Amino acid sequence: QSALTQPASVSGSPGQSITISCTGTSSDVGAYNYVSWYQQHPGKAPKLIISEVSNRPSGVSNRFSGSKSGNTASLTISGLQAEDEADYYCKSYTGSSTLAYVFGTGTKVTVL
Amino acid sequence: QEQVVQTGAEVKKPGASVKVSCKASGSTFAGYHMHWVRQAPGQGLEWLGCINLDSGGTDYPQKFRGRVTMIRDTSINTAYMELTRLMSDDTAVYYCASEPGITKYFQHWGQGTPVIVSS
């Protein structure tokens, strides 16, 4: 089971929208609506920002939204702000007995 | 206020074992799973396995079977992860993270425990 594929980096200007893709297979992302997204600032623990493809936990800005099409999930950040500069990881449940959860490779978001 | 607090940094020699603890407060224990995730320096996140905090049942990825053990002590709302036969590649920050019910997402994360493996 390989890591889910994310772009290494994405950048945007304040106020713009950006989208981060997360590509897996029909055995993970494509098979279950159990894709979640995590934001990680340098030196900090990851923080849940999207669960079950598109659900936003209480307290998370509505500028974050998630979706899925086939084997690819996406995270969109609208109205980009300086505080959004961080690493972002997707994660999918796989149902596999050898590796039940797989993370994405991670994307560094830079606010220009 | 839900909170998950981990033990401090550890320095170990190759071949040794490390045991990291993770104490949950609030309602973050009964009905939850506790997962363990690690992050090597400059690298991404890697799932190490999880424990059902009610039953004690565990699920470990094949890569770590035989080397990782997860247990919990319900009397003090604490989960533990032990990794044996440490190698330099095990140098990483180890996180615990709670999953409410069977939701498949990691809701509350500990602050992380750096583990350094060096001779």
PDB file of C-alpha atoms in Angstrom:
ATOM      1  CA  GLN A   1       0.000   0.000   0.000  1.00  0.00           C
ATOM      2  CA  SER A   2       1.632   3.267  -1.108  1.00  0.00           C
ATOM      3  CA  ALA A   3       1.155   6.717   0.338  1.00  0.00           C
ATOM      4  CA  LEU A   4      -1.547   8.839  -1.254  1.00  0.00           C
ATOM      5  CA  THR A   5      -0.139  11.309  -3.779  1.00  0.00           C
ATOM      6  CA  GLN A   6      -0.278  15.035  -3.062  1.00  0.00           C
ATOM      7  CA  PRO A   7       1.524  17.914  -4.792  1.00  0.00           C
ATOM      8  CA  ALA A   8       4.656  18.846  -2.855  1.00  0.00           C
ATOM      9  CA  SER A   9       3.757  22.503  -2.791  1.00  0.00           C
ATOM     10  CA  VAL A  10       0.943  24.896  -3.643  1.00  0.00           C
ATOM     11  CA  SER A  11       1.046  28.668  -3.351  1.00  0.00           C
ATOM     12  CA  GLY A  12      -1.368  31.552  -3.635  1.00  0.00           C
ATOM     13  CA  SER A  13      -1.828  35.204  -2.808  1.00  0.00           C
ATOM     14  CA  PRO A  14      -3.963  36.398   0.080  1.00  0.00           C
ATOM     15  CA  GLY A  15      -7.635  36.240  -0.802  1.00  0.00           C
ATOM     16  CA  GLN A  16      -7.173  33.671  -3.547  1.00  0.00           C
ATOM     17  CA  SER A  17      -8.436  30.098  -3.554  1.00  0.00           C
ATOM     18  CA  ILE A  18      -6.213  27.067  -3.846  1.00  0.00           C
ATOM     19  CA  THR A  19      -6.949  23.378  -4.193  1.00  0.00           C
ATOM     20  CA  ILE A  20      -4.835  20.465  -2.990  1.00  0.00           C
ATOM     21  CA  SER A  21      -5.383  17.084  -4.603  1.00  0.00           C
ATOM     22  CA  CYS A  22      -4.979  13.696  -2.934  1.00  0.00           C
ATOM     23  CA  THR A  23      -4.846  10.754  -5.303  1.00  0.00           C
ATOM     24  CA  GLY A  24      -5.218   7.184  -4.169  1.00  0.00           C
ATOM     25  CA  THR A  25      -6.692   4.025  -5.601  1.00  0.00           C
ATOM     26  CA  SER A  26      -9.981   2.183  -5.816  1.00  0.00           C
ATOM     27  CA  SER A  27      -8.920   0.366  -2.618  1.00  0.00           C
ATOM     28  CA  ASP A  28      -8.659   3.445  -0.439  1.00  0.00           C
ATOM     29  CA  VAL A  29      -9.867   6.913  -1.503  1.00  0.00           C
ATOM     30  CA  GLY A  30     -12.178   5.475  -4.141  1.00  0.00           C
ATOM     31  CA  ALA A  31     -13.610   2.804  -1.875  1.00  0.00           C
ATOM     32  CA  TYR A  32     -14.608   4.715   1.234  1.00  0.00           C
ATOM     33  CA  ASN A  33     -15.894   8.141   2.255  1.00  0.00           C
ATOM     34  CA  TYR A  34     -13.347   8.107   5.065  1.00  0.00           C
ATOM     35  CA  VAL A  35     -10.965  10.751   3.748  1.00  0.00           C
ATOM     36  CA  SER A  36      -9.834  13.332   6.279  1.00  0.00           C
ATOM     37  CA  TRP A  37      -7.504  16.312   6.073  1.00  0.00           C
ATOM     38  CA  TYR A  38      -5.032  17.634   8.629  1.00  0.00           C
ATOM     39  CA  GLN A  39      -3.242  20.964   8.908  1.00  0.00           C
ATOM     40  CA  GLN A  40       0.190  21.084  10.529  1.00  0.00           C
ATOM     41  CA  HIS A  41       2.068  24.235  11.392  1.00  0.00           C
ATOM     42  CA  PRO A  42       5.853  23.952  11.950  1.00  0.00           C
ATOM     43  CA  GLY A  43       6.709  22.290  15.228  1.00  0.00           C
ATOM     44  CA  LYS A  44       3.063  21.623  16.045  1.00  0.00           C
ATOM     45  CA  ALA A  45       0.818  18.573  16.079  1.00  0.00           C
ATOM     46  CA  PRO A  46      -1.521  18.004  13.138  1.00  0.00           C
ATOM     47  CA  LYS A  47      -5.038  19.409  13.452  1.00  0.00           C
ATOM     48  CA  LEU A  48      -8.165  17.876  11.941  1.00  0.00           C
ATOM     49  CA  ILE A  49      -9.810  20.271   9.473  1.00  0.00           C
ATOM     50  CA  ILE A  50     -11.989  17.979   7.325  1.00  0.00           C
ATOM     51  CA  SER A  51     -13.484  14.586   8.176  1.00  0.00           C
ATOM     52  CA  GLU A  52     -15.389  12.073   6.051  1.00  0.00           C
ATOM     53  CA  VAL A  53     -14.521  13.822   2.767  1.00  0.00           C
ATOM     54  CA  SER A  54     -16.348  17.080   3.374  1.00  0.00           C
ATOM     55  CA  ASN A  55     -17.372  17.512   7.011  1.00  0.00           C
ATOM     56  CA  ARG A  56     -15.909  20.457   8.830  1.00  0.00           C
ATOM     57  CA  PRO A  57     -15.441  20.014  12.608  1.00  0.00           C
ATOM     58  CA  SER A  58     -16.752  22.642  14.953  1.00  0.00           C
ATOM     59  CA  GLY A  59     -14.411  25.600  15.148  1.00  0.00           C
ATOM     60  CA  VAL A  60     -12.783  25.090  11.750  1.00  0.00           C
ATOM     61  CA  SER A  61     -13.104  28.002   9.353  1.00  0.00           C
ATOM     62  CA  ASN A  62     -15.679  27.621   6.582  1.00  0.00           C
ATOM     63  CA  ARG A  63     -12.931  28.696   4.172  1.00  0.00           C
ATOM     64  CA  PHE A  64     -11.869  25.036   4.205  1.00  0.00           C
ATOM     65  CA  SER A  65     -13.897  22.601   2.131  1.00  0.00           C
ATOM     66  CA  GLY A  66     -13.401  19.040   0.921  1.00  0.00           C
ATOM     67  CA  SER A  67     -14.688  16.917  -1.917  1.00  0.00           C
ATOM     68  CA  LYS A  68     -14.015  13.646  -3.708  1.00  0.00           C
ATOM     69  CA  SER A  69     -14.311  12.328  -7.240  1.00  0.00           C
ATOM     70  CA  GLY A  70     -13.353   8.752  -7.965  1.00  0.00           C
ATOM     71  CA  ASN A  71      -9.934   8.001  -6.518  1.00  0.00           C
ATOM     72  CA  THR A  72      -9.040  11.664  -5.904  1.00  0.00           C
ATOM     73  CA  ALA A  73     -10.004  13.788  -2.944  1.00  0.00           C
ATOM     74  CA  SER A  74      -9.493  17.551  -2.827  1.00  0.00           C
ATOM     75  CA  LEU A  75      -9.118  20.242  -0.208  1.00  0.00           C
ATOM     76  CA  THR A  76      -9.972  23.808  -1.181  1.00  0.00           C
ATOM     77  CA  ILE A  77      -8.925  26.818   0.850  1.00  0.00           C
ATOM     78  CA  SER A  78     -10.804  29.932  -0.161  1.00  0.00           C
ATOM     79  CA  GLY A  79      -9.931  33.501   0.823  1.00  0.00           C
ATOM     80  CA  LEU A  80      -6.347  32.448   1.541  1.00  0.00           C
ATOM     81  CA  GLN A  81      -4.882  34.022   4.680  1.00  0.00           C
ATOM     82  CA  ALA A  82      -1.341  34.213   6.049  1.00  0.00           C
ATOM     83  CA  GLU A  83      -2.269  31.843   8.878  1.00  0.00           C
ATOM     84  CA  ASP A  84      -3.116  29.148   6.315  1.00  0.00           C
ATOM     85  CA  GLU A  85       0.577  28.726   5.513  1.00  0.00           C
ATOM     86  CA  ALA A  86       1.261  25.203   6.761  1.00  0.00           C
ATOM     87  CA  ASP A  87       1.630  21.585   5.684  1.00  0.00           C
ATOM     88  CA  TYR A  88      -1.531  19.706   4.756  1.00  0.00           C
ATOM     89  CA  TYR A  89      -2.002  15.944   4.805  1.00  0.00           C
ATOM     90  CA  CYS A  90      -4.867  13.811   3.557  1.00  0.00           C
ATOM     91  CA  LYS A  91      -5.595  10.414   5.068  1.00  0.00           C
ATOM     92  CA  SER A  92      -7.792   7.546   3.934  1.00  0.00           C
ATOM     93  CA  TYR A  93      -9.119   4.402   5.518  1.00  0.00           C
ATOM     94  CA  THR A  94      -8.237   1.350   3.419  1.00  0.00           C
ATOM     95  CA  GLY A  95      -9.997  -1.548   5.103  1.00  0.00           C
ATOM     96  CA  SER A  96      -6.833  -3.567   4.576  1.00  0.00           C
ATOM     97  CA  SER A  97      -5.543  -5.932   7.251  1.00  0.00           C
ATOM     98  CA  THR A  98      -1.965  -4.977   6.360  1.00  0.00           C
ATOM     99  CA  LEU A  99      -2.406  -1.193   6.602  1.00  0.00           C
ATOM    100  CA  ALA A 100      -5.758   0.199   7.693  1.00  0.00           C
ATOM    101  CA  TYR A 101      -4.893   3.876   7.242  1.00  0.00           C
ATOM    102  CA  VAL A 102      -2.669   5.602   4.716  1.00  0.00           C
ATOM    103  CA  PHE A 103      -1.561   9.229   4.730  1.00  0.00           C
ATOM    104  CA  GLY A 104      -0.829  11.468   1.798  1.00  0.00           C
ATOM    105  CA  THR A 105       2.683  12.646   1.016  1.00  0.00           C
ATOM    106  CA  GLY A 106       1.895  16.128   2.302  1.00  0.00           C
ATOM    107  CA  THR A 107       1.590  19.557   0.667  1.00  0.00           C
ATOM    108  CA  LYS A 108       3.338  22.727   1.747  1.00  0.00           C
ATOM    109  CA  VAL A 109       1.038  25.719   1.281  1.00  0.00           C
ATOM    110  CA  THR A 110       2.781  29.048   0.869  1.00  0.00           C
ATOM    111  CA  VAL A 111       0.948  32.358   1.068  1.00  0.00           C
ATOM    112  CA  LEU A 112       2.753  34.771  -1.219  1.00  0.00           C
TER     113      LEU A 112
ATOM    114  CA  GLN B   1     -12.154  20.624  27.242  1.00  0.00           C
ATOM    115  CA  GLU B   2     -10.857  17.567  25.430  1.00  0.00           C
ATOM    116  CA  GLN B   3      -7.140  17.160  25.788  1.00  0.00           C
ATOM    117  CA  VAL B   4      -4.508  14.543  25.089  1.00  0.00           C
ATOM    118  CA  VAL B   5      -1.147  14.904  26.857  1.00  0.00           C
ATOM    119  CA  GLN B   6       1.954  12.839  26.112  1.00  0.00           C
ATOM    120  CA  THR B   7       5.155  12.115  27.992  1.00  0.00           C
ATOM    121  CA  GLY B   8       8.363  13.989  27.276  1.00  0.00           C
ATOM    122  CA  ALA B   9      11.256  13.344  24.918  1.00  0.00           C
ATOM    123  CA  GLU B  10      13.220  10.106  24.997  1.00  0.00           C
ATOM    124  CA  VAL B  11      16.755   9.252  23.924  1.00  0.00           C
ATOM    125  CA  LYS B  12      17.467   5.588  23.320  1.00  0.00           C
ATOM    126  CA  LYS B  13      20.273   3.437  22.009  1.00  0.00           C
ATOM    127  CA  PRO B  14      19.821   1.137  19.014  1.00  0.00           C
ATOM    128  CA  GLY B  15      18.266  -2.145  20.055  1.00  0.00           C
ATOM    129  CA  ALA B  16      16.505  -0.656  23.055  1.00  0.00           C
ATOM    130  CA  SER B  17      12.761  -0.154  23.563  1.00  0.00           C
ATOM    131  CA  VAL B  18      10.726   2.983  24.160  1.00  0.00           C
ATOM    132  CA  LYS B  19       7.329   3.325  25.827  1.00  0.00           C
ATOM    133  CA  VAL B  20       5.326   6.508  25.275  1.00  0.00           C
ATOM    134  CA  SER B  21       2.224   7.373  27.256  1.00  0.00           C
ATOM    135  CA  CYS B  22      -0.801   9.418  26.289  1.00  0.00           C
ATOM    136  CA  LYS B  23      -3.281  10.649  28.891  1.00  0.00           C
ATOM    137  CA  ALA B  24      -6.758  11.706  27.800  1.00  0.00           C
ATOM    138  CA  SER B  25      -8.935  14.103  29.729  1.00  0.00           C
ATOM    139  CA  GLY B  26     -12.537  15.076  29.423  1.00  0.00           C
ATOM    140  CA  SER B  27     -14.700  12.514  27.697  1.00  0.00           C
ATOM    141  CA  THR B  28     -11.949  11.381  25.350  1.00  0.00           C
ATOM    142  CA  PHE B  29     -11.570   7.774  26.427  1.00  0.00           C
ATOM    143  CA  ALA B  30     -14.631   5.571  26.750  1.00  0.00           C
ATOM    144  CA  GLY B  31     -15.942   4.763  23.308  1.00  0.00           C
ATOM    145  CA  TYR B  32     -12.791   5.974  21.592  1.00  0.00           C
ATOM    146  CA  HIS B  33      -9.889   4.443  19.741  1.00  0.00           C
ATOM    147  CA  MET B  34      -6.397   5.820  20.279  1.00  0.00           C
ATOM    148  CA  HIS B  35      -4.113   5.892  17.279  1.00  0.00           C
ATOM    149  CA  TRP B  36      -0.369   6.371  17.115  1.00  0.00           C
ATOM    150  CA  VAL B  37       1.302   8.259  14.276  1.00  0.00           C
ATOM    151  CA  ARG B  38       4.940   9.159  13.817  1.00  0.00           C
ATOM    152  CA  GLN B  39       6.803  11.775  11.801  1.00  0.00           C
ATOM    153  CA  ALA B  40      10.496  11.429  11.035  1.00  0.00           C
ATOM    154  CA  PRO B  41      12.482  14.674  10.717  1.00  0.00           C
ATOM    155  CA  GLY B  42      11.371  16.553   7.615  1.00  0.00           C
ATOM    156  CA  GLN B  43       9.095  13.699   6.563  1.00  0.00           C
ATOM    157  CA  GLY B  44       5.384  12.946   6.393  1.00  0.00           C
ATOM    158  CA  LEU B  45       3.010  11.151   8.726  1.00  0.00           C
ATOM    159  CA  GLU B  46       3.037   7.368   9.230  1.00  0.00           C
ATOM    160  CA  TRP B  47       0.322   5.337  10.991  1.00  0.00           C
ATOM    161  CA  LEU B  48       1.629   2.921  13.635  1.00  0.00           C
ATOM    162  CA  GLY B  49      -1.628   1.334  14.729  1.00  0.00           C
ATOM    163  CA  CYS B  50      -4.478   1.801  17.162  1.00  0.00           C
ATOM    164  CA  ILE B  51      -6.143   0.439  20.277  1.00  0.00           C
ATOM    165  CA  ASN B  52      -9.834   0.264  21.175  1.00  0.00           C
ATOM    166  CA  LEU B  53      -9.892   1.976  24.569  1.00  0.00           C
ATOM    167  CA  ASP B  54     -12.954  -0.029  25.671  1.00  0.00           C
ATOM    168  CA  SER B  55     -12.004  -3.571  24.651  1.00  0.00           C
ATOM    169  CA  GLY B  56      -8.231  -3.237  24.413  1.00  0.00           C
ATOM    170  CA  GLY B  57      -8.341  -4.699  20.925  1.00  0.00           C
ATOM    171  CA  THR B  58      -5.499  -3.581  18.665  1.00  0.00           C
ATOM    172  CA  ASP B  59      -4.781  -3.165  14.966  1.00  0.00           C
ATOM    173  CA  TYR B  60      -1.182  -2.880  13.799  1.00  0.00           C
ATOM    174  CA  PRO B  61       0.061  -2.432  10.238  1.00  0.00           C
ATOM    175  CA  GLN B  62       2.072  -5.349   8.940  1.00  0.00           C
ATOM    176  CA  LYS B  63       5.243  -3.254   8.905  1.00  0.00           C
ATOM    177  CA  PHE B  64       5.250  -2.939  12.700  1.00  0.00           C
ATOM    178  CA  ARG B  65       3.770  -6.260  13.812  1.00  0.00           C
ATOM    179  CA  GLY B  66       6.081  -7.939  16.283  1.00  0.00           C
ATOM    180  CA  ARG B  67       7.732  -4.650  17.198  1.00  0.00           C
ATOM    181  CA  VAL B  68       4.888  -2.457  18.438  1.00  0.00           C
ATOM    182  CA  THR B  69       2.538  -3.029  21.363  1.00  0.00           C
ATOM    183  CA  MET B  70      -0.343  -0.782  22.411  1.00  0.00           C
ATOM    184  CA  ILE B  71      -2.109  -1.094  25.749  1.00  0.00           C
ATOM    185  CA  ARG B  72      -4.347   1.085  27.876  1.00  0.00           C
ATOM    186  CA  ASP B  73      -5.094   1.618  31.560  1.00  0.00           C
ATOM    187  CA  THR B  74      -8.735   2.629  31.874  1.00  0.00           C
ATOM    188  CA  SER B  75      -8.354   3.531  35.572  1.00  0.00           C
ATOM    189  CA  ILE B  76      -6.166   6.510  34.656  1.00  0.00           C
ATOM    190  CA  ASN B  77      -7.396   7.199  31.099  1.00  0.00           C
ATOM    191  CA  THR B  78      -3.954   6.512  29.666  1.00  0.00           C
ATOM    192  CA  ALA B  79      -2.805   4.700  26.546  1.00  0.00           C
ATOM    193  CA  TYR B  80       0.714   3.432  25.930  1.00  0.00           C
ATOM    194  CA  MET B  81       2.738   2.587  22.839  1.00  0.00           C
ATOM    195  CA  GLU B  82       5.882   0.514  23.110  1.00  0.00           C
ATOM    196  CA  LEU B  83       8.278   0.091  20.185  1.00  0.00           C
ATOM    197  CA  THR B  84      11.072  -2.475  20.535  1.00  0.00           C
ATOM    198  CA  ARG B  85      14.349  -3.192  18.725  1.00  0.00           C
ATOM    199  CA  LEU B  86      14.823   0.484  17.952  1.00  0.00           C
ATOM    200  CA  MET B  87      16.870   1.545  14.945  1.00  0.00           C
ATOM    201  CA  SER B  88      18.099   4.969  13.882  1.00  0.00           C
ATOM    202  CA  ASP B  89      15.216   5.081  11.360  1.00  0.00           C
ATOM    203  CA  ASP B  90      12.809   5.126  14.314  1.00  0.00           C
ATOM    204  CA  THR B  91      13.982   8.623  15.241  1.00  0.00           C
ATOM    205  CA  ALA B  92      10.790  10.651  14.960  1.00  0.00           C
ATOM    206  CA  VAL B  93       8.115  12.571  16.796  1.00  0.00           C
ATOM    207  CA  TYR B  94       5.444  10.142  17.989  1.00  0.00           C
ATOM    208  CA  TYR B  95       1.873  11.386  18.292  1.00  0.00           C
ATOM    209  CA  CYS B  96      -1.229   9.841  19.792  1.00  0.00           C
ATOM    210  CA  ALA B  97      -4.567  10.879  18.351  1.00  0.00           C
ATOM    211  CA  SER B  98      -8.099   9.954  19.398  1.00  0.00           C
ATOM    212  CA  GLU B  99     -10.820   8.614  17.134  1.00  0.00           C
ATOM    213  CA  PRO B 100     -14.372   9.090  18.473  1.00  0.00           C
ATOM    214  CA  GLY B 101     -16.327   5.880  18.028  1.00  0.00           C
ATOM    215  CA  ILE B 102     -15.689   4.296  14.628  1.00  0.00           C
ATOM    216  CA  THR B 103     -15.480   7.520  12.638  1.00  0.00           C
ATOM    217  CA  LYS B 104     -12.103   6.897  10.971  1.00  0.00           C
ATOM    218  CA  TYR B 105     -10.846  10.413  11.660  1.00  0.00           C
ATOM    219  CA  PHE B 106      -8.310  11.544  14.259  1.00  0.00           C
ATOM    220  CA  GLN B 107      -9.973  14.228  16.336  1.00  0.00           C
ATOM    221  CA  HIS B 108      -7.665  15.233  19.206  1.00  0.00           C
ATOM    222  CA  TRP B 109      -3.896  14.982  18.950  1.00  0.00           C
ATOM    223  CA  GLY B 110      -1.260  14.909  21.647  1.00  0.00           C
ATOM    224  CA  GLN B 111       1.573  17.410  21.528  1.00  0.00           C
ATOM    225  CA  GLY B 112       4.026  14.772  20.310  1.00  0.00           C
ATOM    226  CA  THR B 113       6.919  12.933  21.933  1.00  0.00           C
ATOM    227  CA  PRO B 114      10.335  13.201  20.250  1.00  0.00           C
ATOM    228  CA  VAL B 115      12.198   9.897  20.287  1.00  0.00           C
ATOM    229  CA  ILE B 116      15.857   9.995  19.320  1.00  0.00           C
ATOM    230  CA  VAL B 117      17.666   6.744  18.606  1.00  0.00           C
ATOM    231  CA  SER B 118      21.398   7.220  18.703  1.00  0.00           C
ATOM    232  CA  SER B 119      24.438   5.314  19.853  1.00  0.00           C
TER     233      SER B 119
END
